[in-house]
Coordinates of C-alpha atoms in Angstrom, one line a residue:
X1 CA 0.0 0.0 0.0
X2 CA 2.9 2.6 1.1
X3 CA 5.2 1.9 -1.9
X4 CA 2.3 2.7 -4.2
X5 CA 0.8 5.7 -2.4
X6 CA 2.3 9.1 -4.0
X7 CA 1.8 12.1 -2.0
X8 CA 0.0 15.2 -3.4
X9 CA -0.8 17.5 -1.0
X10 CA 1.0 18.6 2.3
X11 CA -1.3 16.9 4.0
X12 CA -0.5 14.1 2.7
X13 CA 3.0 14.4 3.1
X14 CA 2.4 14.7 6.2
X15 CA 0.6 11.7 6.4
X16 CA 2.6 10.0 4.6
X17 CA 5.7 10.9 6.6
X18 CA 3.8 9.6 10.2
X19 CA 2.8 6.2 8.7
X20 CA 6.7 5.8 7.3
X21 CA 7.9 6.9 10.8
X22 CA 5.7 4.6 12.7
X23 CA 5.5 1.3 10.8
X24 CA 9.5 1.8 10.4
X25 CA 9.4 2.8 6.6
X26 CA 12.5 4.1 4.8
X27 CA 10.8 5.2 1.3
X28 CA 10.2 8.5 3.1
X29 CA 12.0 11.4 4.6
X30 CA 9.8 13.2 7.0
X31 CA 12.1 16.3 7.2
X32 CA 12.0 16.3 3.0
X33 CA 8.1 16.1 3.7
X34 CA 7.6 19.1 6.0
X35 CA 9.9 21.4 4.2
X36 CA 7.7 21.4 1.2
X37 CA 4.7 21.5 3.4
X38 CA 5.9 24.3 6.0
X39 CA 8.8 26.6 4.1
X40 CA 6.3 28.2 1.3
X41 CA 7.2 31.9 0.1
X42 CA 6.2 34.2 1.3
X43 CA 6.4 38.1 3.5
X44 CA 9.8 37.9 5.2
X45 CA 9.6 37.3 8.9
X46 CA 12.2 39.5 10.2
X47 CA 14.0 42.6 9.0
X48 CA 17.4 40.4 8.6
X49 CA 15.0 38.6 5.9
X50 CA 13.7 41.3 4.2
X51 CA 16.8 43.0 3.1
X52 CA 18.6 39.3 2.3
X53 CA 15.9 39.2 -0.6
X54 CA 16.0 40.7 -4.3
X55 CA 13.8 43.2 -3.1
X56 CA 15.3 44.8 -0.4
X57 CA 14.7 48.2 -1.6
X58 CA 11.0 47.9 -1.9
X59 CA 10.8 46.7 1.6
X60 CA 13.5 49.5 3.1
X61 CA 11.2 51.8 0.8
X62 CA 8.7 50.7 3.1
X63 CA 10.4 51.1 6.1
X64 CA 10.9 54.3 5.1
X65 CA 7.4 55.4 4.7
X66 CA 6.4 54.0 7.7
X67 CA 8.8 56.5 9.4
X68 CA 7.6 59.0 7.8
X69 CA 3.9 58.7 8.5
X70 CA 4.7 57.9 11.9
X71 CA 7.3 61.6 11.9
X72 CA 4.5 63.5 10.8
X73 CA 1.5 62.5 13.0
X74 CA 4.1 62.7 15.9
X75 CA 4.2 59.5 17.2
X76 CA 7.6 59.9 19.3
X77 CA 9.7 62.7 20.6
X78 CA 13.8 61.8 20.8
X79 CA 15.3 62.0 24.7
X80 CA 18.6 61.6 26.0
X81 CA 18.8 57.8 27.7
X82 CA 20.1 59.6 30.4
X83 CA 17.2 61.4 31.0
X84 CA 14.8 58.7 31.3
X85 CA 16.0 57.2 34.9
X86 CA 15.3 53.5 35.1
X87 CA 12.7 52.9 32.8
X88 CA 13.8 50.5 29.9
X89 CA 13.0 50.8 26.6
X90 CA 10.8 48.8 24.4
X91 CA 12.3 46.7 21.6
X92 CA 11.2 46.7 18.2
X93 CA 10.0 44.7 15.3
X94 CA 9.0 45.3 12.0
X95 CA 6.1 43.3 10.2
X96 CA 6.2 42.9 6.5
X97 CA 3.3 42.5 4.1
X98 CA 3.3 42.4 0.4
X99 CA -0.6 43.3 0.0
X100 CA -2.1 42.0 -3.6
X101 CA -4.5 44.2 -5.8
X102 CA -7.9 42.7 -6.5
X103 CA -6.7 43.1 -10.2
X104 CA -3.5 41.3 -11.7
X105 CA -2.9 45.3 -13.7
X106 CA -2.0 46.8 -10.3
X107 CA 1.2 46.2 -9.0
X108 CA 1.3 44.8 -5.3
X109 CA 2.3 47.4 -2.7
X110 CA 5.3 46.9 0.1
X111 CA 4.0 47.3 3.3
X112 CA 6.1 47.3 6.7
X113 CA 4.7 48.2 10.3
X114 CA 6.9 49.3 12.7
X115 CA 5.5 47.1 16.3
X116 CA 6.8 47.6 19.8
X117 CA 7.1 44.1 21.7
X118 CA 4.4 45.3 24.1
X119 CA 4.3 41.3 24.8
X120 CA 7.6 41.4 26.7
X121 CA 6.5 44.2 29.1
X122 CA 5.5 42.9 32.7
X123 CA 1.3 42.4 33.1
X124 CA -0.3 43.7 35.9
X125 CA -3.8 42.0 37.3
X126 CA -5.1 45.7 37.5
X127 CA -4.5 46.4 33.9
X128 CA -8.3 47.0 31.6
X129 CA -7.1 46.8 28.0
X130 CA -10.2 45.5 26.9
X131 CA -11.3 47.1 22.8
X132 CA -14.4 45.6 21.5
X133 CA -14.5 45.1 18.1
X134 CA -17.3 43.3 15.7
X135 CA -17.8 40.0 14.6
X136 CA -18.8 38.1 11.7
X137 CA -22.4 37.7 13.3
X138 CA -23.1 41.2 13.4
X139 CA -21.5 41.5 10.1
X140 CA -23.8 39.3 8.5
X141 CA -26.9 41.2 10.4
X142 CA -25.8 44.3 9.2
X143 CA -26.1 42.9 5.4
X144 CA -29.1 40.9 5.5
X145 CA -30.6 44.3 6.5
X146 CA -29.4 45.9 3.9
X147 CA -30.4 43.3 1.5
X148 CA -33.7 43.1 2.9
X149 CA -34.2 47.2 2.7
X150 CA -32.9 48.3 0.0
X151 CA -30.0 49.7 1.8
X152 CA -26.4 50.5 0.1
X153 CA -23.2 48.6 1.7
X154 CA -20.4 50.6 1.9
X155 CA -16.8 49.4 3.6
X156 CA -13.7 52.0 4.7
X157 CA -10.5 51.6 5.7
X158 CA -8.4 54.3 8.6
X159 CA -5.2 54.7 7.6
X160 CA -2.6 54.1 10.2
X161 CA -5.4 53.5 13.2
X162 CA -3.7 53.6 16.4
X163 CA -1.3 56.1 15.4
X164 CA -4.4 58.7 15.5
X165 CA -5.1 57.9 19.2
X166 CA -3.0 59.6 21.8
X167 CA -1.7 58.1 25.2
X168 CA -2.5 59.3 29.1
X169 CA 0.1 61.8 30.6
X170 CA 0.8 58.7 32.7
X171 CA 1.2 56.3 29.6
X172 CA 5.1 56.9 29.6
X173 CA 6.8 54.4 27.2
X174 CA 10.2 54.9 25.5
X175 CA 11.2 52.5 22.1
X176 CA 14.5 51.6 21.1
X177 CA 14.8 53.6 18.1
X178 CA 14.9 51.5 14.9
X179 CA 17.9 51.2 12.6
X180 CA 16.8 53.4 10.1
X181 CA 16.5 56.3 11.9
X182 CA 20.3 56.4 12.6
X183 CA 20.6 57.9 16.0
X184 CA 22.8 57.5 18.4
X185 CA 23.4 55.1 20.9
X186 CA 22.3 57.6 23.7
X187 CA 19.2 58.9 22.4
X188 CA 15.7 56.9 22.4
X189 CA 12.1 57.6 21.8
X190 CA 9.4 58.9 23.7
X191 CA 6.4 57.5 22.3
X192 CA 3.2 60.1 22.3
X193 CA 0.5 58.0 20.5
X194 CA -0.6 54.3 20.8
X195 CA 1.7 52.9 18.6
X196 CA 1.1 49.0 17.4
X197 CA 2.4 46.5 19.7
X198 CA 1.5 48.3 23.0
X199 CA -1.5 46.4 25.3
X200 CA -2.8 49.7 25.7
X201 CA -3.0 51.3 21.9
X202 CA -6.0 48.6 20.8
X203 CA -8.5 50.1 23.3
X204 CA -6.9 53.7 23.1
X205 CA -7.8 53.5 19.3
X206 CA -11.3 52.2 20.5
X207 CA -12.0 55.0 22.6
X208 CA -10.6 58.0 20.1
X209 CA -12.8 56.2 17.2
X210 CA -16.2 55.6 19.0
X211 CA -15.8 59.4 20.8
X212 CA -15.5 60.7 17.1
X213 CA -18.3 59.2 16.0
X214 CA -20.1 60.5 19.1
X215 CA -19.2 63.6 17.7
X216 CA -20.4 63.4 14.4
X217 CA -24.1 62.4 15.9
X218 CA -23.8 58.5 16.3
X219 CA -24.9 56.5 19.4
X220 CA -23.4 53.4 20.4
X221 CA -26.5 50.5 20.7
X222 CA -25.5 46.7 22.0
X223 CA -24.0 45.6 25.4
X224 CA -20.5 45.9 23.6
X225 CA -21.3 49.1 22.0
X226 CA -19.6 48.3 18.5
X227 CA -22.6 48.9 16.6
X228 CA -23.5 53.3 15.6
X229 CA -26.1 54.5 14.6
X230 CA -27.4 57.7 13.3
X231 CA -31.1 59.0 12.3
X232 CA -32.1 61.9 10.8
X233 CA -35.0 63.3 9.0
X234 CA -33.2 62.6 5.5
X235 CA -31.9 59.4 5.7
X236 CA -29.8 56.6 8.6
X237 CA -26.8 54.8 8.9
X238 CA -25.2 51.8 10.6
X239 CA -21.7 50.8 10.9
X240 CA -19.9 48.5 12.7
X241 CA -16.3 49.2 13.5
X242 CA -13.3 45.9 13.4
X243 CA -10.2 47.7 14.3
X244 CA -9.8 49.7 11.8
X245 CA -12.2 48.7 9.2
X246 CA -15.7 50.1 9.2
X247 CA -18.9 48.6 7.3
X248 CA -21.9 50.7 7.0
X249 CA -25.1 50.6 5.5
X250 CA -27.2 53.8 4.1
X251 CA -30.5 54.7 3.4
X252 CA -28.6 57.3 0.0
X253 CA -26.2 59.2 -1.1
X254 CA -26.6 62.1 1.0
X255 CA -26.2 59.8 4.2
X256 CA -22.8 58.6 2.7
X257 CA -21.4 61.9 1.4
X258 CA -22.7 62.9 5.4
X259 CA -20.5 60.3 7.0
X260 CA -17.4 60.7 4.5
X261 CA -17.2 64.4 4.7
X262 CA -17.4 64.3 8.8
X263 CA -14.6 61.5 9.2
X264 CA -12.4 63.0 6.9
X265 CA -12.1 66.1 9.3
X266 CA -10.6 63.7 11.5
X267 CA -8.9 60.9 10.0
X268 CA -7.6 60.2 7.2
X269 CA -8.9 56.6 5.0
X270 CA -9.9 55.1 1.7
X271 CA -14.0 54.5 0.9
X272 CA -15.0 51.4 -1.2
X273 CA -19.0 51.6 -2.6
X274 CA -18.1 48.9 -4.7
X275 CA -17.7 46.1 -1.6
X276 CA -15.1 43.9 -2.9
X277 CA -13.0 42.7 0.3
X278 CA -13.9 42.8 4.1
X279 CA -12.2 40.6 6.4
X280 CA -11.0 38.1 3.8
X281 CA -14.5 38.1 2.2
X282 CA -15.8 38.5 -0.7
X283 CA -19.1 41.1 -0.5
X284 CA -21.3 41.8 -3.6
X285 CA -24.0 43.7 -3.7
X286 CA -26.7 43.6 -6.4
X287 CA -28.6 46.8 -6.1
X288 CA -31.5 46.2 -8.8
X289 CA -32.2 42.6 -7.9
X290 CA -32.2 42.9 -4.3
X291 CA -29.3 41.0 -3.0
X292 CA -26.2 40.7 -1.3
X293 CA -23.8 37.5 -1.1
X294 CA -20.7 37.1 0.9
X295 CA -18.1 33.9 -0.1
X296 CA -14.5 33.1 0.2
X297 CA -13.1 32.2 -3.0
X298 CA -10.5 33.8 -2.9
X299 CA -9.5 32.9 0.6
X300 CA -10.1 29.6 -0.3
X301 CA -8.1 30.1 -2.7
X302 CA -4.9 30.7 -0.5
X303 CA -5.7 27.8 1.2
X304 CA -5.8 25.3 -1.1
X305 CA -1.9 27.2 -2.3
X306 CA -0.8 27.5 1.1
X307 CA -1.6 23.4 1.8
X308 CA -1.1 22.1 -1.4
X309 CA -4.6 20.9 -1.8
X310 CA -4.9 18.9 -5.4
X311 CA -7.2 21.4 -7.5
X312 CA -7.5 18.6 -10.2
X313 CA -9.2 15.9 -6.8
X314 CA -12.7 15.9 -5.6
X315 CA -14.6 15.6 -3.1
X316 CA -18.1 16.8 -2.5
X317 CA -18.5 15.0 1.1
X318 CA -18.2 15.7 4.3
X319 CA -16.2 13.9 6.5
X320 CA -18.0 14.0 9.9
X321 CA -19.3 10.2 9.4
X322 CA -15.9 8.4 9.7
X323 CA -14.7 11.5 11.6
X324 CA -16.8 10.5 14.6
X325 CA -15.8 6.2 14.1
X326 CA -11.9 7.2 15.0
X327 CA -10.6 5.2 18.2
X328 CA -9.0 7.1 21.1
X329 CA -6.2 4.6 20.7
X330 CA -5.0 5.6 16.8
X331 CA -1.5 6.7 16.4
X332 CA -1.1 10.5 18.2
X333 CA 1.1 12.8 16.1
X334 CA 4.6 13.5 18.1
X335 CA 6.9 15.5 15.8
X336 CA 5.8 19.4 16.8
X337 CA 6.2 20.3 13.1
X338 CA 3.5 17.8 12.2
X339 CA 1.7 19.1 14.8
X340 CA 1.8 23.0 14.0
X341 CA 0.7 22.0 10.5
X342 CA -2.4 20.6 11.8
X343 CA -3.2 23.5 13.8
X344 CA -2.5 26.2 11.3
X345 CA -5.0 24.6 8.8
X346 CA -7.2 24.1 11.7
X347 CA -7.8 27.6 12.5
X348 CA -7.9 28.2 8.2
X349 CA -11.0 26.4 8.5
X350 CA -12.2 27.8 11.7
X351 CA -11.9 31.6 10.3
X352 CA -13.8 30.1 6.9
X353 CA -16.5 28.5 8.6
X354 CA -16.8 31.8 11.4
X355 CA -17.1 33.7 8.2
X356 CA -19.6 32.0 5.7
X357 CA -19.5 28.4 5.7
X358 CA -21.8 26.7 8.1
X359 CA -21.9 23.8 6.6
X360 CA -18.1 22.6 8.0
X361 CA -19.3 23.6 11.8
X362 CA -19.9 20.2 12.6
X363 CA -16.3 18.7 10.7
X364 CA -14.4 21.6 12.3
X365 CA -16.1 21.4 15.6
X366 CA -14.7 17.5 15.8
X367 CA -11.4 18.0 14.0
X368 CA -10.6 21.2 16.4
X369 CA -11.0 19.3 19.1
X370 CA -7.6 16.9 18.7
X371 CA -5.6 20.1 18.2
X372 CA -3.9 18.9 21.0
X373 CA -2.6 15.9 20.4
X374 CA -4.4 14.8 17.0
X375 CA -4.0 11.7 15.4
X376 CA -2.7 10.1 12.0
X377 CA -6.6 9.6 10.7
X378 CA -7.4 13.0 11.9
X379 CA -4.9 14.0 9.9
X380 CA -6.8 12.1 6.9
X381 CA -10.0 13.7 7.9
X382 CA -8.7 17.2 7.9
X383 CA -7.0 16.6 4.2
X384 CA -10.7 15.2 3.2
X385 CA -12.5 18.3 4.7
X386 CA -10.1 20.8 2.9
X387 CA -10.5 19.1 -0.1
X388 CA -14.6 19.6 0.3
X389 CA -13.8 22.8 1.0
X390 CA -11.9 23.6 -2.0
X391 CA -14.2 21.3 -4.6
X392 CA -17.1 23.6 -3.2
X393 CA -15.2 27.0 -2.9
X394 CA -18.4 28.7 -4.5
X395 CA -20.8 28.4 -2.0
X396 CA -21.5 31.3 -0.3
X397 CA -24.1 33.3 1.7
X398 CA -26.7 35.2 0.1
X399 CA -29.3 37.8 1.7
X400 CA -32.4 38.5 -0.1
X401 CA -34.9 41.7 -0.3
X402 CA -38.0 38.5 -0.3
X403 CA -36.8 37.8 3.0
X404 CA -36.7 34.6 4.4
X405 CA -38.4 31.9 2.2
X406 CA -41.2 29.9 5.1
X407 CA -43.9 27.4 3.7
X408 CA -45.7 28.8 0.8
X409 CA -44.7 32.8 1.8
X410 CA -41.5 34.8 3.0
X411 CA -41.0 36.5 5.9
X412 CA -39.5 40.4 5.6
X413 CA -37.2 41.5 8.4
X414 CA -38.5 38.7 10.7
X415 CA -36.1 36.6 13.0
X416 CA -36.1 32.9 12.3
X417 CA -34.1 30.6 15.0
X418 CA -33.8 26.6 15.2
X419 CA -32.0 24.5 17.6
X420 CA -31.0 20.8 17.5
X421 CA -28.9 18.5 19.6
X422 CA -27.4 15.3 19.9
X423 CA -26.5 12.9 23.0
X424 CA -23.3 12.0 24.1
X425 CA -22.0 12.5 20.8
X426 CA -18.3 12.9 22.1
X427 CA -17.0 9.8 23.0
X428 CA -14.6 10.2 25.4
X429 CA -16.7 13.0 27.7
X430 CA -20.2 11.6 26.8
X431 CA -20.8 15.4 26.1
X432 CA -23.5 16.4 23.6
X433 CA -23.1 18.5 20.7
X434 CA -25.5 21.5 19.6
X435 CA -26.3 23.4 17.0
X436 CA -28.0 26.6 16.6
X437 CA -29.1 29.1 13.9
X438 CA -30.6 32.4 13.1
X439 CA -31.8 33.3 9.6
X440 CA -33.0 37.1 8.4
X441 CA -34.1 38.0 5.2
X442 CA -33.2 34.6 3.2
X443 CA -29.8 33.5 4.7
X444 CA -28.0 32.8 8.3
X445 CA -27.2 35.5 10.1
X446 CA -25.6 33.1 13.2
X447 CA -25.1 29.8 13.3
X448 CA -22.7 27.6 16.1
X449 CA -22.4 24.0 16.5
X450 CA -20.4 23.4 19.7
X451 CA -19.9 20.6 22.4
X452 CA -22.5 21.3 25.2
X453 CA -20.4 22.2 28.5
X454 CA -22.1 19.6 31.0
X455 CA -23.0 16.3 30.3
X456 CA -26.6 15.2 29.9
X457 CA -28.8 12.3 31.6
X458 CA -30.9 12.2 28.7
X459 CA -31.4 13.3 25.2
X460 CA -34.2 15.6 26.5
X461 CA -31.8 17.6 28.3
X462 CA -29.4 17.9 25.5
X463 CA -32.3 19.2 23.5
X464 CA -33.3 21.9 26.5
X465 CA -29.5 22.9 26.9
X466 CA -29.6 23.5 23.2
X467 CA -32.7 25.4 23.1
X468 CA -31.8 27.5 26.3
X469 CA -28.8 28.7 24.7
X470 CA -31.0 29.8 21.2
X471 CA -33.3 31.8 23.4
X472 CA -30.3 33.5 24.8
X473 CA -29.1 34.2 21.4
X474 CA -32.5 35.4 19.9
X475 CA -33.1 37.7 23.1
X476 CA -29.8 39.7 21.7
X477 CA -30.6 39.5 18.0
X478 CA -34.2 40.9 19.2
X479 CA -32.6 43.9 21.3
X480 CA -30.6 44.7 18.6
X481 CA -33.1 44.4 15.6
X482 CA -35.1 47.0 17.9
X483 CA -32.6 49.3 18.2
X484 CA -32.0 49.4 14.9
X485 CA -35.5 50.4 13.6
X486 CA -36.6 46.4 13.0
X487 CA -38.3 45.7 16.1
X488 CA -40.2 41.9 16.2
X489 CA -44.1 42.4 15.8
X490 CA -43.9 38.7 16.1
X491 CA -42.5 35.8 18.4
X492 CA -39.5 34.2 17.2

């Protein structure tokens, strides 16, 4: 069987690699296996990387403008190390990121980020660095509105985020000052604005962003306040901030020219009305026929590159029936390489399904849960469900201005929830497993399938738990929909 099998994928690779190493093969090299899986090109990880490449000066170009934003929205004022008693300053680091046009005609632009290493400052318990941001829920509730109403989508980007927020008087941080600056040995910066990498500059940024929409007229609704919204007599709007992204929709063009005009008195950013990318997906928006459809081509896309998935093999079945027939006992993965390539595609196919693929919840939800120590068929399963993934790429979510399709009629702006459960479905716990949804105007605006945390007597209580936890999640939706202008004339 081994002499015949031919690797295709890395995942295979690195199957094949554990089945050679445990039944004391030597047709295979597992360290020639992994280094075709793992060492992919790709943005250099360190500044020693980027300037060993070809295109060094593209990435010290980078550098270089990086400095020079940060110069001119005065992030840092030079000191004397002297003066500066015994505080120590923060190190450095510089991430790099070749970002690709949506057209192959655009060249790709150099990006580098200049990051303190706020990670090797000392915590303290008493320390509130909390920033909320959105999720793909209230993402997906913000378009199916849309759809539903007639409403125009509209996603911007803040140029340089943090650097607009500024730090306490008691916020006192110094940085080593990076190479390209070329100061001296005795001269550091003091840092004036929440520069990336510090614990505090995420909710900093938080706070300058949701005061300045304060400002313009917005009010925060929702427990974690990440969702604005402004009325007036001539039109609305709704956004949702995800550090520094911001999706909004509009009732016209006068509440969009509104919103641009204000925020550009404060921060500088770009404005796309044509969708495109938000959050590595793919938005369209079909103004005359009354929908809007998110998917992850694309994404998929990098995947299937990243992992070698075959494009020419396919699948178009899950894997959750064998999935759930694997024995405790199988062979456990031990090399930690092998292991970090299983956890790195895991949480690929975690951030697909959280996005707009429900229908690998229940895979994911099983194959997640060996991410510990998983095994040599898990590893099988997990090349089977990428390939799904990648035969199926096109399926996406799509939002309709019908509504929701129910019986012979569809319901408009109206909340639709199931819930459904199994019983001891995990078979080393006896835990159960549920699964929830919530569907507005034609597609799923939530959706969950997740191991129950307490083990039930009976399949009765597995269906409660299950049901208890919908009702939690509709009493949200509900406050939210009402806040919003969309309040329930209906039970859900």
């Amino acid at each position: 069987m081994l002499e015949s099998f031919s690797p295709q994928s890395s995942a295979e690779k690195l199957i094949f690699c554990m089945l050679t190493e445990h039944l004391n093969y030597s047709t295979a090299n597992a360290a020639t296996c992994l280094a075709s899986a793992i060492l992919t090109p790709g943005d250099p990880k360190t500044r020693r990387q980027a300037l060993a490449r070809p295109d060094r000066e593209q990435w010290l170009d980078a550098e270089r403008t990086e400095i020079h934003n940060m110069e001119k929205k005065n992030v840092w004022s030079v000191v004397d190390r002297a003066d500066i008693g015994d505080k120590t300053p923060i190190r450095h680091t510089w991430v790099y990121k070749l970002k690709k046009a949506a057209s192959a005609d655009v060249p790709p632009r150099y990006r580098a980020r200049l990051v303190a290493r706020g990670d090797l400052l000392e915590f303290e318990e008493t320390e509130d660095n909390y920033s909320p941001t959105a999720n793909f829920e209230m993402v997906r509730l913000l378009l199916a509105l849309a759809a539903g109403n007639d409403l125009r989508i509209a996603t911007h980007d803040i140029a340089a985020a943090y650097l607009n927020a500024e730090l306490d008087a008691d916020q006192v941080y110094y940085l080593e000052p990076p190479e390209i600056l070329n100061l001296p040995n005795h001269q550091v910066l003091q840092l004036h604005r929440a520069l990336y990498g510090l614990r505090v500059s995420a909710k900093k940024w938080y706070e300058k962003l949701s005061s300045t929409l304060r400002v313009i007229g917005f009010i925060a609704i929702g427990h974690d306040e990440i969702l604005f919204l402004y009325r007036s007599p001539s039109f609305h709007i709704a956004a949702t901030i995800y550090v520094d992204d911001i999706i909004l929709w509009y009732s016209n063009q006068q509440a969009q020219d509104f919103f641009v005009d204000n925020l550009s008195k404060f921060f500088e950013f770009s404005h796309n009305e044509d969708l495109g990318f938000f959050l590595g997906a793919e938005l369209h928006q079909d103004i005359e026929r009354g929908f809007i459809t998110m998917s992850q081509e694309h994404f998929l896309a990098s995947i299937a590159k990243r992992f070698e998935v075959p494009q020419k093999r396919t699948t178009t079945i899950l894997p959750e029936s064998y999935i759930k027939l694997f024995s405790e006992e199988d062979t456990i993965v031990t090399d930690r390489r092998q292991h970090k390539l299983y956890q790195s595609a895991i949480g690929s196919l975690l951030y697909l399904q959280a996005c707009s693929r429900p229908d690998i919840s229940f895979a994911v939800s099983l194959l997640s849960r060996r991410s510990r120590a998983p095994r040599i068929k898990d590893c099988f399963a997990l090349n089977h469900l990428m390939q799904f993934c990648y035969t199926t790429k096109s399926i996406h979510l799509r939002w309709d201005r019908r509504g929701t399709p129910h019986g012979k009629q569809f319901l408009h702006n109206s909340l639709l929830a199931a819930s459904d459960a199994s019983w001891g479905e995990c078979k080393s716990t006896r835990k159960s497993q549920t699964g929830l949804l919530l569907l507005l105007n034609g597609s799923l605006v939530s959706y969950s399938s997740k191991l129950q945390k307490s083990v039930s007597l009976s399949s009765t209580e597995s269906e409660l738990q299950a049901c208890s936890n919908a009702v939690q999640l509709i009493i949200v939706f509900r406050q939210l929909l009402k806040e919003l202008g969309f309040a329930q004339p209906t039970p859900t």
